[in-house]
PDB file of C-alpha atoms and ligand atoms in Angstrom:
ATOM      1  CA  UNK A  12     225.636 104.333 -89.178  1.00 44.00           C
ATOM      2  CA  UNK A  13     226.932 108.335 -89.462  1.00 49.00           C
ATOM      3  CA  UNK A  14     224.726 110.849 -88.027  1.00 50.00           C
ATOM      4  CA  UNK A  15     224.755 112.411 -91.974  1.00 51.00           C
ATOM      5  CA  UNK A  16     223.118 109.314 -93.080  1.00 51.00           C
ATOM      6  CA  UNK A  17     220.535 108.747 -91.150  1.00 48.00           C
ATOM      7  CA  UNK A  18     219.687 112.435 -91.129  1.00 52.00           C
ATOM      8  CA  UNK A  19     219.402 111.943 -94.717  1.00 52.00           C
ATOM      9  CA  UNK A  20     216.874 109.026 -94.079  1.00 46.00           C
ATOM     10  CA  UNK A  21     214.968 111.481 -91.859  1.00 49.00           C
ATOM     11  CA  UNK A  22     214.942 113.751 -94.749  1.00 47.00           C
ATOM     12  CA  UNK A  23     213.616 111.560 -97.173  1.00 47.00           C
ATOM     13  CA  UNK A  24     210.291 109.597 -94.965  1.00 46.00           C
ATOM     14  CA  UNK A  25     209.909 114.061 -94.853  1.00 41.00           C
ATOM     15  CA  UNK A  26     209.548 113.990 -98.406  1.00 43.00           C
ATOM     16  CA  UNK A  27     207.862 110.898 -98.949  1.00 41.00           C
ATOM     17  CA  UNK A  28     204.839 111.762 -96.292  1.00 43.00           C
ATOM     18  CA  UNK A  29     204.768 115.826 -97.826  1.00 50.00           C
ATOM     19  CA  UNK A  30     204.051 114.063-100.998  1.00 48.00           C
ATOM     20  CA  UNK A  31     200.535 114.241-101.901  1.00 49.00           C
ATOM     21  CA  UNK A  32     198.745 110.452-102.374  1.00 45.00           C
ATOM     22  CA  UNK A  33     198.987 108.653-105.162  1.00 47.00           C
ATOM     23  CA  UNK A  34     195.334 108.040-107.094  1.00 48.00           C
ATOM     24  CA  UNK A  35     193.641 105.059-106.197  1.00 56.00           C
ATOM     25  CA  UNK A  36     191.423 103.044-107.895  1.00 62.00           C
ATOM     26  CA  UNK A  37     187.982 104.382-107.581  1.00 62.00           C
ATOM     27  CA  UNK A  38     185.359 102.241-106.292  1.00 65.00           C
ATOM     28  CA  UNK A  39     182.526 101.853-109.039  1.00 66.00           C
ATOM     29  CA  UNK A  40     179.915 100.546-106.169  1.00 61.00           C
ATOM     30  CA  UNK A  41     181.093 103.405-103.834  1.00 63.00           C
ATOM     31  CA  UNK A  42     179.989 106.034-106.773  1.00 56.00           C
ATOM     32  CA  UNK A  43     177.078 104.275-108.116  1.00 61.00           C
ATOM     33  CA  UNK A  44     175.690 103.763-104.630  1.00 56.00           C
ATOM     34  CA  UNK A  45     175.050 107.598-104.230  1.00 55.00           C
ATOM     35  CA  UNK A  46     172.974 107.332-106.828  1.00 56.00           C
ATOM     36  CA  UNK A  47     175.692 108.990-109.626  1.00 74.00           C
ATOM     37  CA  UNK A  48     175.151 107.710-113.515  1.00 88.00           C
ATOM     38  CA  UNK A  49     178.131 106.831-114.693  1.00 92.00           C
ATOM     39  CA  UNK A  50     179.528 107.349-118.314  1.00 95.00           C
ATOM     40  CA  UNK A  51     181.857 105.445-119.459  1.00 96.00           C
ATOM     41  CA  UNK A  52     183.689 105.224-122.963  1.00 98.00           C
ATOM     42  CA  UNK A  53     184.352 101.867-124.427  1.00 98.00           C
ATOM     43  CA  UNK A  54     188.308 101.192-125.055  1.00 98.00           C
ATOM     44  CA  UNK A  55     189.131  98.651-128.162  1.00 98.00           C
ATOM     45  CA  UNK A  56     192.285  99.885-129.030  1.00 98.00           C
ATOM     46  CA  UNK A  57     195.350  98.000-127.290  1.00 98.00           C
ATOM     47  CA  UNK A  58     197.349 100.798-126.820  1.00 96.00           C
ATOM     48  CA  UNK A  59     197.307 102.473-123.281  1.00 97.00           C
ATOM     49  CA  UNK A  60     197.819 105.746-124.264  1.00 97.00           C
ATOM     50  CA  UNK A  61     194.066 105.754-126.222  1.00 98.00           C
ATOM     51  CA  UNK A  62     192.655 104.440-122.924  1.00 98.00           C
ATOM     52  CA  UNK A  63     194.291 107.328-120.477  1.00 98.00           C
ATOM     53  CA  UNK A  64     192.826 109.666-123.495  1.00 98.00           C
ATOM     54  CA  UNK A  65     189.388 108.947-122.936  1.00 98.00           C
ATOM     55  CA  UNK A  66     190.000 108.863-118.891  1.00 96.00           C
ATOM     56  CA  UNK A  67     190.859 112.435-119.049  1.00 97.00           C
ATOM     57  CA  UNK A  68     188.298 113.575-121.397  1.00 97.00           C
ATOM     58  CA  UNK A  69     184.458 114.422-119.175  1.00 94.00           C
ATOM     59  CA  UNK A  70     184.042 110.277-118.936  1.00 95.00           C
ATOM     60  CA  UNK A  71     183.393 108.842-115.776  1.00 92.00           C
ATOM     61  CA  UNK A  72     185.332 105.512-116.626  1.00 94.00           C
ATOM     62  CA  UNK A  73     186.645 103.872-119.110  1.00 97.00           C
ATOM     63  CA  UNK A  74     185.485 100.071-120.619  1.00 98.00           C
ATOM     64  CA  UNK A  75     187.853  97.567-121.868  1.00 98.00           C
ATOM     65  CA  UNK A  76     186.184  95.470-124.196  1.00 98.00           C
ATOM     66  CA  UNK A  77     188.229  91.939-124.759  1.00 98.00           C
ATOM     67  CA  UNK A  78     185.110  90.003-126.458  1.00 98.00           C
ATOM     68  CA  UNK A  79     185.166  92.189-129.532  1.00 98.00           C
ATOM     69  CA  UNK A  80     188.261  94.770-129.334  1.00 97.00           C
ATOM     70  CA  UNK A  81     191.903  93.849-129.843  1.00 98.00           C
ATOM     71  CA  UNK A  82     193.028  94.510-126.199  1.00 98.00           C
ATOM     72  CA  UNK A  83     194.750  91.294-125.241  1.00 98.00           C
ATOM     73  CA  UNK A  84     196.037  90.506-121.077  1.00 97.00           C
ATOM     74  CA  UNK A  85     199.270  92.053-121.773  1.00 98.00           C
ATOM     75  CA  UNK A  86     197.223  95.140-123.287  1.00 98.00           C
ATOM     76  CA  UNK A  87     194.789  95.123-119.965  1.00 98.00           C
ATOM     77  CA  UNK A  88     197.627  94.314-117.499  1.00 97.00           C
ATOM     78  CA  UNK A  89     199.337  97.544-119.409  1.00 97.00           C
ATOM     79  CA  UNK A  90     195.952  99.893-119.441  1.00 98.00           C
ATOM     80  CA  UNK A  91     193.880  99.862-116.194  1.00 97.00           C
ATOM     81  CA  UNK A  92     196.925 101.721-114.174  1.00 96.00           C
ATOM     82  CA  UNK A  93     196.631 104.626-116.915  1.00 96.00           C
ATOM     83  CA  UNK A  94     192.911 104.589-115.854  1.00 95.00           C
ATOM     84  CA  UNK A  95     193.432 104.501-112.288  1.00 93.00           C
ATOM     85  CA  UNK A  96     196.324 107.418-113.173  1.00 93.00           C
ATOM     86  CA  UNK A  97     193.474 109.504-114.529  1.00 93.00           C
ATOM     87  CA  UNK A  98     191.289 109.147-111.672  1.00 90.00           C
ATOM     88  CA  UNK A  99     188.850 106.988-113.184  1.00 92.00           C
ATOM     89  CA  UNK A 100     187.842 103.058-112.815  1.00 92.00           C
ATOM     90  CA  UNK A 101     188.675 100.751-115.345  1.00 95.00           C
ATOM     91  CA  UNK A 102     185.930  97.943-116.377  1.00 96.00           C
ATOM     92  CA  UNK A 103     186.947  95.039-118.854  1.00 98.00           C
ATOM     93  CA  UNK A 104     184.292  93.131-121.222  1.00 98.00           C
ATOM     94  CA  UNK A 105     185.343  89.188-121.013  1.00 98.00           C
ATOM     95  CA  UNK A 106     184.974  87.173-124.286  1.00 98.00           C
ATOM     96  CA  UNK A 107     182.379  84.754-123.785  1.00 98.00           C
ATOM     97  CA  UNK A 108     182.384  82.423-121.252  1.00 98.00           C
ATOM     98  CA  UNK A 109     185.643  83.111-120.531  1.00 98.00           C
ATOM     99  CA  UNK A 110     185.282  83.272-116.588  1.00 98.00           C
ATOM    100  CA  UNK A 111     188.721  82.988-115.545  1.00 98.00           C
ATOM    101  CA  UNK A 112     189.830  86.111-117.752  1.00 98.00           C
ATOM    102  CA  UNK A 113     186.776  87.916-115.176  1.00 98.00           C
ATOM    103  CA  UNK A 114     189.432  86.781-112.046  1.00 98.00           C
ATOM    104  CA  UNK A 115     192.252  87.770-113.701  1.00 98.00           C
ATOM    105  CA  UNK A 116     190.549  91.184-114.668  1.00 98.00           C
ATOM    106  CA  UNK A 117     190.306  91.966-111.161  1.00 97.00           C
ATOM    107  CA  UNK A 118     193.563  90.891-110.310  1.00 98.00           C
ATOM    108  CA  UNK A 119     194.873  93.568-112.549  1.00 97.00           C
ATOM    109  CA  UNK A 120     192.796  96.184-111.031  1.00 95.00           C
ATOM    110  CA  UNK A 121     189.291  96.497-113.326  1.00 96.00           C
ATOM    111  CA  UNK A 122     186.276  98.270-110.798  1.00 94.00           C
ATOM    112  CA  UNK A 123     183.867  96.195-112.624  1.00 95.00           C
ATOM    113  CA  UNK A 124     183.832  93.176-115.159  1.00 97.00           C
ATOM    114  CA  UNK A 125     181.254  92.976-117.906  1.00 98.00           C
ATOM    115  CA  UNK A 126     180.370  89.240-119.219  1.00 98.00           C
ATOM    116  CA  UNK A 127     178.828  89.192-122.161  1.00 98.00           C
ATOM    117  CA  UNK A 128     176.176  86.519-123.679  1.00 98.00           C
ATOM    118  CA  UNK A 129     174.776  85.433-119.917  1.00 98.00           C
ATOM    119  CA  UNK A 130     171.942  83.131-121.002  1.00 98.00           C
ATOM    120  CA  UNK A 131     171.068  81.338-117.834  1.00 98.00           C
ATOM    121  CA  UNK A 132     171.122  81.091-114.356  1.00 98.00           C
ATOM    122  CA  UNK A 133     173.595  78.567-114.452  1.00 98.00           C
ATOM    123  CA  UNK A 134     176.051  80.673-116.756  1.00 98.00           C
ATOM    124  CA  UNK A 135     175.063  83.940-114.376  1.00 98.00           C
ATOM    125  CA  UNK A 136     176.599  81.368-111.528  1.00 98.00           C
ATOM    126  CA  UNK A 137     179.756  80.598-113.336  1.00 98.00           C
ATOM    127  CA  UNK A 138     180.686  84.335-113.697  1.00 98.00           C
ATOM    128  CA  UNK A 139     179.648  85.186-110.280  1.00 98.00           C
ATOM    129  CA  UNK A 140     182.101  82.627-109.202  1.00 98.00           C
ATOM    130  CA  UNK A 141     185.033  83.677-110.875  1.00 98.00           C
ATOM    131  CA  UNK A 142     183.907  87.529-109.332  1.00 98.00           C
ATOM    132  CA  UNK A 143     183.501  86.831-105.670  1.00 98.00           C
ATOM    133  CA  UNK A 144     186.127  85.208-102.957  1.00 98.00           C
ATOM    134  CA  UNK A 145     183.841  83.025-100.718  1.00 98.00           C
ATOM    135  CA  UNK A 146     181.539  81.999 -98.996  1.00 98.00           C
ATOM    136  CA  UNK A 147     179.822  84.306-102.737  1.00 98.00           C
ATOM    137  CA  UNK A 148     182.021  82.779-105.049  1.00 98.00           C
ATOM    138  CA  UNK A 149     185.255  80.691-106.146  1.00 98.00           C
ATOM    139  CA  UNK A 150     187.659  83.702-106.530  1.00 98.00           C
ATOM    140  CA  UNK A 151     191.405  82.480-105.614  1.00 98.00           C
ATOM    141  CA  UNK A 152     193.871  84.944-103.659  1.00 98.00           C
ATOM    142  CA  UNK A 153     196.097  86.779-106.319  1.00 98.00           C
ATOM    143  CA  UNK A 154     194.955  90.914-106.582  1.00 97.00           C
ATOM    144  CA  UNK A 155     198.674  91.754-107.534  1.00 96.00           C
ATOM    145  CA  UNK A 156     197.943  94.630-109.425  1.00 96.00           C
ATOM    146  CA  UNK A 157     194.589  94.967-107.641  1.00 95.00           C
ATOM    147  CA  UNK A 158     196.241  95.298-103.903  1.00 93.00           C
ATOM    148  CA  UNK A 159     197.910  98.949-104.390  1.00 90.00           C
ATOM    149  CA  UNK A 160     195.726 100.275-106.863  1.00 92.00           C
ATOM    150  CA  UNK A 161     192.700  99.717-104.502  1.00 89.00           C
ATOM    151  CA  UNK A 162     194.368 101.885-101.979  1.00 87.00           C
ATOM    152  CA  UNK A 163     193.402  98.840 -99.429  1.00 90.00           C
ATOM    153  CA  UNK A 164     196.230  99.396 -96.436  1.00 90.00           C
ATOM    154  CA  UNK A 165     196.579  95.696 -96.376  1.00 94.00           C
ATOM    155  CA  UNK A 166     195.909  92.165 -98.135  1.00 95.00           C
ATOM    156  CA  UNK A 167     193.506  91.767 -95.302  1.00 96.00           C
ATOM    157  CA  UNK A 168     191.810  94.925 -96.048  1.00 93.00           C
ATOM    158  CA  UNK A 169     191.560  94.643 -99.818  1.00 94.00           C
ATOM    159  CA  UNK A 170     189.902  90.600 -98.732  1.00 96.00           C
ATOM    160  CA  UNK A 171     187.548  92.379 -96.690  1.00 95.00           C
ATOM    161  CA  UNK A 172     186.095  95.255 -98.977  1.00 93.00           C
ATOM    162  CA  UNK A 173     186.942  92.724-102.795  1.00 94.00           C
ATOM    163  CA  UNK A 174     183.320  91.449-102.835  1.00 95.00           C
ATOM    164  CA  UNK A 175     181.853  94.507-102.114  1.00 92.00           C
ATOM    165  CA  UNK A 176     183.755  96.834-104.720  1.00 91.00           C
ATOM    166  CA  UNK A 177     184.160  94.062-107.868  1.00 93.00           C
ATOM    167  CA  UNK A 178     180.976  95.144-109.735  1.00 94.00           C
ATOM    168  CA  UNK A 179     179.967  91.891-111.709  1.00 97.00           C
ATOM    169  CA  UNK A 180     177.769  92.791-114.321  1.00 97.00           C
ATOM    170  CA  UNK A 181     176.000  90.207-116.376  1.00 98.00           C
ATOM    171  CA  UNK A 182     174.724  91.060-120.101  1.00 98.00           C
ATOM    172  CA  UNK A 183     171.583  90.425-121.047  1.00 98.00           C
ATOM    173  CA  UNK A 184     171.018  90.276-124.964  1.00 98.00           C
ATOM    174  CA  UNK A 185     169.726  87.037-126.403  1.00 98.00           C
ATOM    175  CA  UNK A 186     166.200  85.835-126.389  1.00 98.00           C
ATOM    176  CA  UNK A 187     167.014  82.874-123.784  1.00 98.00           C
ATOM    177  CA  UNK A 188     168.664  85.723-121.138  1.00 98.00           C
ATOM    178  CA  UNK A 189     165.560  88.058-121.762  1.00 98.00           C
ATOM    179  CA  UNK A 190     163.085  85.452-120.806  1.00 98.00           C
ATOM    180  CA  UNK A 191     165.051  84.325-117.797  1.00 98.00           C
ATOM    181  CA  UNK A 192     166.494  87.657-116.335  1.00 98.00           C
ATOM    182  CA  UNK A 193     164.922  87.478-113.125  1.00 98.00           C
ATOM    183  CA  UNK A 194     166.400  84.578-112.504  1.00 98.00           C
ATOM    184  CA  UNK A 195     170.500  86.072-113.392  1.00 98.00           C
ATOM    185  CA  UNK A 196     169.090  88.718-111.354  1.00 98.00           C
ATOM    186  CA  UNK A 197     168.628  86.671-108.311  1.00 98.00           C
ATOM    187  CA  UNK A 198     172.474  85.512-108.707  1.00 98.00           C
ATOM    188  CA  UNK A 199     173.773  86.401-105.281  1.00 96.00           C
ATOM    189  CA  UNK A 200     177.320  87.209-106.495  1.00 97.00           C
ATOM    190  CA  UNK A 201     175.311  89.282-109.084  1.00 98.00           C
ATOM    191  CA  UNK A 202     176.113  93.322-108.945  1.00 96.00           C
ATOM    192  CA  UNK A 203     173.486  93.862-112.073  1.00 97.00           C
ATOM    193  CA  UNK A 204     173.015  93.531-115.521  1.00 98.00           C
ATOM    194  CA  UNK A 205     174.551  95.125-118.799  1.00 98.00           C
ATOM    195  CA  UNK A 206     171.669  95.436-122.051  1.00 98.00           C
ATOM    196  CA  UNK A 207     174.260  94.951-125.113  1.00 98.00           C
ATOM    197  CA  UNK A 208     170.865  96.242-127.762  1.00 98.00           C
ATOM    198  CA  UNK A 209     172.680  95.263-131.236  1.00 98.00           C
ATOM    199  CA  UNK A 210     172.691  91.236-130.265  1.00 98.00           C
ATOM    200  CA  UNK A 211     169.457  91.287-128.765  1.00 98.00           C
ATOM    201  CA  UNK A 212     167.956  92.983-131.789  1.00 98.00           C
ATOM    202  CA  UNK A 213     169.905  90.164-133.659  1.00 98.00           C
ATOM    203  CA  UNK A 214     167.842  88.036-131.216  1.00 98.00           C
ATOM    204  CA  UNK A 215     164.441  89.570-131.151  1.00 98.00           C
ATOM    205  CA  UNK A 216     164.586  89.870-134.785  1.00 98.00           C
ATOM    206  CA  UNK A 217     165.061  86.337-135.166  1.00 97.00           C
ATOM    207  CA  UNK A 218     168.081  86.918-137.115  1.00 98.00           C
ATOM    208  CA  UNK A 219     166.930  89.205-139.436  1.00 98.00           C
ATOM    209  CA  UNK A 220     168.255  92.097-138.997  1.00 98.00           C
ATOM    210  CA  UNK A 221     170.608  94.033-136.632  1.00 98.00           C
ATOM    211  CA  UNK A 222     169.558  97.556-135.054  1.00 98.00           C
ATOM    212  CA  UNK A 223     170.012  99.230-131.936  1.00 97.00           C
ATOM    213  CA  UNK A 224     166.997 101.030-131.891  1.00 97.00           C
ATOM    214  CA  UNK A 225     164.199  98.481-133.119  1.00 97.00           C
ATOM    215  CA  UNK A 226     160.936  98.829-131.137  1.00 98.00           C
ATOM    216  CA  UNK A 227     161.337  95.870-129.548  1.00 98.00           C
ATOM    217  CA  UNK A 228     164.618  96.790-128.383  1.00 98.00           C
ATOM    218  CA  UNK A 229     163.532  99.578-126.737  1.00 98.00           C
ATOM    219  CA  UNK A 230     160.454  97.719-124.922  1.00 98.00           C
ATOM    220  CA  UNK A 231     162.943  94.791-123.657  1.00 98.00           C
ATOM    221  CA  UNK A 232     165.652  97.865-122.529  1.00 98.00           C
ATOM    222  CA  UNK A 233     162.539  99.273-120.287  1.00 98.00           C
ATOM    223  CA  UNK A 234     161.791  96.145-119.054  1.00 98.00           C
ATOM    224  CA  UNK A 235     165.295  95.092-117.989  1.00 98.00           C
ATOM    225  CA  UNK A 236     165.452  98.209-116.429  1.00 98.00           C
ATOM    226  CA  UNK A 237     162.297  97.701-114.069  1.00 98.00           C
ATOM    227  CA  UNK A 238     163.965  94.224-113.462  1.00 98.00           C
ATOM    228  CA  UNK A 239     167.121  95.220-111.940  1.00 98.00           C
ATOM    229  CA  UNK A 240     165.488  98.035-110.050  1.00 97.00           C
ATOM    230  CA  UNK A 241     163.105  95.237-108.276  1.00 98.00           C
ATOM    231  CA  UNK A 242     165.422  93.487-107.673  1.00 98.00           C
ATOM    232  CA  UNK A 243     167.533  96.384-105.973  1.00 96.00           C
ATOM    233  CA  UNK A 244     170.956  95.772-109.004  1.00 96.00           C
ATOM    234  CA  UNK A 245     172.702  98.037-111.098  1.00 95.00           C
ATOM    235  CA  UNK A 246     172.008  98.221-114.975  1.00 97.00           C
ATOM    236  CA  UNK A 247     173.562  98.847-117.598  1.00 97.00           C
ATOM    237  CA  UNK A 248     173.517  99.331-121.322  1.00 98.00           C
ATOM    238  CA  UNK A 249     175.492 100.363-124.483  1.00 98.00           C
ATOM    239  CA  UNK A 250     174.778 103.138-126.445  1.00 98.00           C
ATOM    240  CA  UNK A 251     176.058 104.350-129.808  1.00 97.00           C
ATOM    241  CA  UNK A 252     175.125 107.812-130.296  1.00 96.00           C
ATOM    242  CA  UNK A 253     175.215 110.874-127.047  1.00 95.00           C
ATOM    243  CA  UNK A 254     171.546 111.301-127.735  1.00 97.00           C
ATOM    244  CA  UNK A 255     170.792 107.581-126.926  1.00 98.00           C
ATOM    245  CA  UNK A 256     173.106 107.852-123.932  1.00 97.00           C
ATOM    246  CA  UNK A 257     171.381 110.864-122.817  1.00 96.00           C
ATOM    247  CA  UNK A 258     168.149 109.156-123.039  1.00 97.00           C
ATOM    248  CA  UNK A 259     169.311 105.927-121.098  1.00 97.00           C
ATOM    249  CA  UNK A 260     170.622 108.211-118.546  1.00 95.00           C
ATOM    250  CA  UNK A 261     167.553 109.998-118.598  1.00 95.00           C
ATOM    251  CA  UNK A 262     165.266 106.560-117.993  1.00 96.00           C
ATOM    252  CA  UNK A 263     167.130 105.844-115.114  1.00 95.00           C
ATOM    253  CA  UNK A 264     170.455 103.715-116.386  1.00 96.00           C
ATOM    254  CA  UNK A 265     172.725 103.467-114.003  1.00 94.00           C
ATOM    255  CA  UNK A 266     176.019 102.697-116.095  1.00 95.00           C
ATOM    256  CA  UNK A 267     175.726 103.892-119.974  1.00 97.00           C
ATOM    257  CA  UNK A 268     179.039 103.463-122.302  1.00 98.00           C
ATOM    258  CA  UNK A 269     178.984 105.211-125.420  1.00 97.00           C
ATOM    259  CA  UNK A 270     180.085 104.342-129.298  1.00 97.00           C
ATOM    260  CA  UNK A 271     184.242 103.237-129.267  1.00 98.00           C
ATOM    261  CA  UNK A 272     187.227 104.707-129.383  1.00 98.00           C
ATOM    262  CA  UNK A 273     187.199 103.797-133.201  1.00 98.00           C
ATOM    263  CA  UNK A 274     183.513 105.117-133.587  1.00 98.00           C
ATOM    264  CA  UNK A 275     184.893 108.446-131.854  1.00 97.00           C
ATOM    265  CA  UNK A 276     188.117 108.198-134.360  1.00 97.00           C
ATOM    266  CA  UNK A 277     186.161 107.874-137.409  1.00 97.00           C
ATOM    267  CA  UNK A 278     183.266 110.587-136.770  1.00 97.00           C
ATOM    268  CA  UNK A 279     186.105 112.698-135.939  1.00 97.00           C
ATOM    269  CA  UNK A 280     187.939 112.734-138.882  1.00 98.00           C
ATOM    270  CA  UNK A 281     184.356 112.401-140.742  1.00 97.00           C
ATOM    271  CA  UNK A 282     183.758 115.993-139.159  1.00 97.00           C
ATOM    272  CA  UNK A 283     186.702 117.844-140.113  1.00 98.00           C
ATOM    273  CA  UNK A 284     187.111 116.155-143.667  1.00 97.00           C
ATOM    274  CA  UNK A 285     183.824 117.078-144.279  1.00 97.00           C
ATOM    275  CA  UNK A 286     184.471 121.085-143.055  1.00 97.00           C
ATOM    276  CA  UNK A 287     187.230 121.382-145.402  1.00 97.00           C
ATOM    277  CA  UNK A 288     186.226 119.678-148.410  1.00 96.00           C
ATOM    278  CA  UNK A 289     182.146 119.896-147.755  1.00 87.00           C
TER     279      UNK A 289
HETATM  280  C1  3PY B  21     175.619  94.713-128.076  1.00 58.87           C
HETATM  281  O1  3PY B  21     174.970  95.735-128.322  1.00 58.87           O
HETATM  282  O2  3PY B  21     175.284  93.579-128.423  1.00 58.87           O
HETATM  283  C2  3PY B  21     176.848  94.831-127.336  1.00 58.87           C
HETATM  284  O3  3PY B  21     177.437  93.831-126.979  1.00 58.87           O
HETATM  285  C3  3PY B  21     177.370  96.191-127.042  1.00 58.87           C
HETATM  286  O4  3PY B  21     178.739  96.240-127.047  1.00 58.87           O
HETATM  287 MG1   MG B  22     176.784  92.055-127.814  1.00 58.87          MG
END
């Protein structure tokens, strides 16, 4: 090899170590552990451009949401590194019961993975599972997407820290989860629980209606919050307005998403139709 090449090698590592680092995935556990509220806007659009949007507007992170939005693997796969881009972790909503989605999830780089419709221990178990690499769980070696966006130095290091940094969050909103939430609680591979308040007032209601902010709601929200802080987990809950965000950040929430990207679209254009044409 000529002298001229390899200076130009030496050149270039130069460059490559002036450069500044690249942003890494930030740890959801790492932020909610010093006691920071997170909030984080809820993504079902599956375009990744709406997703880095919302990551650069004042949210903390930015939710996924698979069970009811149109954002399919390819979608995810495509999304979370225009999260992680922004400087801001990317959590993904699993349809129901679909555990092996929650795997994949972190494989692709999601912070945290909401499963909705936990009704009992047993289902709690099943999504802790897919969450955790053992001796917690039954999580199989694959974080291709996961591995460099974690910043981890090495596979090794990524194994060591996964359990601790995939924030597995369980959602409570049926009748059946409501009367056994101590017991998801007590899940090891458990991070904490997620209120989702329009099914449960589907629930409480016995079917009869479906709102948000129903009395008995509100009384099962405080509740579920006293729960997870006994039992020392995070909690969670979805919001549709900033004032009812506010006021679940307020009570002591630790994680709060807000309306949707569609909700935001729509009162958006609500707002300015309605200043031009009154
Ligand atoms: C609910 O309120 O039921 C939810 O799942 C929130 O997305
Ligand atoms: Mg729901």
């Amino acid at each position: 090899m000529s002298n001229g090449s390899l200076n130009s090698i030496k050149r270039k590592e130069t460059v490559m170590s002036d450069r500044k680092p690249v942003p890494v995935n930030p740890q959801l556990p790492e932020r909610l552990g010093s006691a920071q509220r997170l909030l984080s806007a809820w993504c079902t659009v599956p375009e990744p451009i709406i997703a880095a949007l919302l990551a650069r507007e004042a949210f903390d992170a930015v939710t996924l949401d698979m069970q009811h939005g149109a954002i399919d693997f390819a979608a995810m796969l495509r999304t979370i590194p225009m999260v992680v881009a922004a400087g801001k972790p990317a959590l993904v909503r699993i349809p129901v019961k679909n555990y092996a989605l929650a795997s994949q999830a972190l494989d692709a780089g999601a912070a945290a993975v909401i499963a909705p419709m936990i009704n009992s221990a047993h289902d709690a178990r099943l999504f802790a599972e897919a969450m955790k690499y053992p001796p917690i769980g039954q999580r199989s070696w694959g974080p291709h997407a996961a591995l460099h966006l974690s910043g981890a130095p090495t596979p090794e290091a990524y194994f060591k820290a996964a359990n601790g940094w995939s924030l597995a969050l369980a959602m409570i909103e049926t009748r059946e989860a409501l009367a056994v939430a101590d017991d998801i609680l007590a899940e090891p591979g458990i991070d904490g629980i997620f209120i989702g308040p329009a099914d449960l007032s589907i629930g409480l209601s016995n079917g009869a209606m479906v709102d948000p902010f129903l009395p008995a709601v509100n009384d099962a929200i405080a509740l579920l919050l006293s729960k997870a802080k006994a039992h020392g987990k995070k909690a969670g809950v979805h919001t549709t307005t900033g004032e009812r965000a506010a006021e679940m950040l307020g009570q002591g929430f630790d994680l709060v998403s807000i309306a949707s990207d569609t909700a935001l679209l729509q009162s958006g254009v609500r707002m300015v139709l309605e200043a031009c044409r009154g």
